[in-house]
Amino acid sequence: MSIPVRISQRALAQIRQLRSSMNLNEETYLRIGVKGGKGCMVVEKLLGFDQKKEGDEEFVVEDIHIIIRKGESLYVAGMEVDYIEEGSSRGFVFQG
């Protein structure tokens, strides 16, 4: 199964740098997920490091192991995770 979201080279480079600076072990994955989606239907996209749990789907992009909870893939399908630096602002963004 292919990953439902694209990850830019800038984002991959920043993820590698973060993993290294945080001394994360091999059992720590990059989690892509969502929060909300009930009632008013506003869905916030999330990105962070986490342990794999039951119900997670695992994907590999280059050397980065990524987990997405089953059922959340449809909320991020077709999007791209990018890393931007504009002036004093920098961070990961979901585009698309």
CSV table of C-alpha atoms in Angstrom, one decimal:
chain,number,residue,atom,x,y,z
A,1,MET,CA,0.0,0.0,0.0
A,2,SER,CA,1.4,3.4,-0.9
A,3,ILE,CA,1.3,6.3,1.6
A,4,PRO,CA,-1.7,8.6,1.1
A,5,VAL,CA,0.3,11.8,1.6
A,6,ARG,CA,3.4,13.2,-0.1
A,7,ILE,CA,6.4,14.5,1.9
A,8,SER,CA,8.6,17.1,0.4
A,9,GLN,CA,12.4,16.8,0.4
A,10,ARG,CA,12.6,19.9,2.7
A,11,ALA,CA,10.3,18.2,5.2
A,12,LEU,CA,12.2,14.9,5.0
A,13,ALA,CA,15.5,16.7,5.7
A,14,GLN,CA,14.0,18.5,8.7
A,15,ILE,CA,12.4,15.3,10.0
A,16,ARG,CA,15.8,13.6,9.8
A,17,GLN,CA,17.4,16.5,11.6
A,18,LEU,CA,14.8,16.5,14.4
A,19,ARG,CA,15.1,12.7,14.9
A,20,SER,CA,18.9,13.1,15.2
A,21,SER,CA,18.8,16.0,17.6
A,22,MET,CA,16.2,14.3,19.8
A,23,ASN,CA,18.1,11.0,19.8
A,24,LEU,CA,15.0,9.0,18.9
A,25,ASN,CA,15.2,5.2,18.8
A,26,GLU,CA,14.1,2.9,16.0
A,27,GLU,CA,10.8,2.3,17.7
A,28,THR,CA,9.8,5.9,17.4
A,29,TYR,CA,7.9,6.7,14.2
A,30,LEU,CA,6.7,9.9,12.5
A,31,ARG,CA,2.9,10.0,13.1
A,32,ILE,CA,0.7,11.8,10.7
A,33,GLY,CA,-2.9,12.2,12.0
A,34,VAL,CA,-5.9,14.3,12.6
A,35,LYS,CA,-7.7,15.8,15.6
A,36,GLY,CA,-11.4,16.7,15.7
A,37,GLY,CA,-13.8,16.1,12.8
A,38,LYS,CA,-16.9,15.6,15.0
A,39,GLY,CA,-19.8,18.0,15.2
A,40,CYS,CA,-18.6,21.1,13.3
A,41,MET,CA,-16.4,18.8,11.0
A,42,VAL,CA,-13.2,20.9,11.5
A,43,VAL,CA,-10.2,18.6,11.2
A,44,GLU,CA,-6.8,19.6,12.4
A,45,LYS,CA,-3.8,17.8,10.9
A,46,LEU,CA,-1.1,16.6,13.2
A,47,LEU,CA,2.5,15.7,12.8
A,48,GLY,CA,4.8,14.3,15.6
A,49,PHE,CA,6.9,11.4,16.8
A,50,ASP,CA,5.1,8.5,18.5
A,51,GLN,CA,5.3,4.8,19.2
A,52,LYS,CA,3.4,2.4,16.9
A,53,LYS,CA,0.0,1.3,18.3
A,54,GLU,CA,-2.6,-1.2,17.4
A,55,GLY,CA,-4.6,0.1,14.5
A,56,ASP,CA,-1.8,2.0,12.9
A,57,GLU,CA,-0.7,1.6,9.3
A,58,GLU,CA,3.0,1.8,8.6
A,59,PHE,CA,4.6,3.4,5.6
A,60,VAL,CA,8.2,4.1,4.6
A,61,VAL,CA,9.3,7.1,2.7
A,62,GLU,CA,13.0,6.8,1.9
A,63,ASP,CA,14.4,6.1,5.4
A,64,ILE,CA,11.5,7.6,7.4
A,65,HIS,CA,9.0,5.2,9.0
A,66,ILE,CA,5.6,6.8,9.2
A,67,ILE,CA,2.4,5.7,11.0
A,68,ILE,CA,-1.1,6.8,10.3
A,69,ARG,CA,-4.1,5.4,12.3
A,70,LYS,CA,-6.5,3.4,10.2
A,71,GLY,CA,-9.4,5.6,9.2
A,72,GLU,CA,-7.4,8.8,9.3
A,73,SER,CA,-5.8,8.3,5.9
A,74,LEU,CA,-8.8,9.7,4.1
A,75,TYR,CA,-8.4,13.1,5.9
A,76,VAL,CA,-4.8,13.5,4.6
A,77,ALA,CA,-5.1,11.7,1.3
A,78,GLY,CA,-3.6,13.8,-1.6
A,79,MET,CA,-2.0,16.3,0.7
A,80,GLU,CA,1.7,17.2,0.9
A,81,VAL,CA,3.7,17.8,4.1
A,82,ASP,CA,6.2,20.5,3.5
A,83,TYR,CA,8.6,22.6,5.7
A,84,ILE,CA,8.6,26.3,5.2
A,85,GLU,CA,10.8,29.1,6.4
A,86,GLU,CA,9.5,32.6,5.7
A,87,GLY,CA,11.1,35.4,7.7
A,88,SER,CA,11.0,34.5,11.4
A,89,SER,CA,8.3,31.8,10.8
A,90,ARG,CA,9.2,28.2,10.1
A,91,GLY,CA,7.5,24.9,10.5
A,92,PHE,CA,5.7,22.0,8.9
A,93,VAL,CA,2.6,22.7,6.8
A,94,PHE,CA,0.0,20.5,5.1
A,95,GLN,CA,-0.8,21.7,1.6
A,96,GLY,CA,-3.4,20.6,-0.9
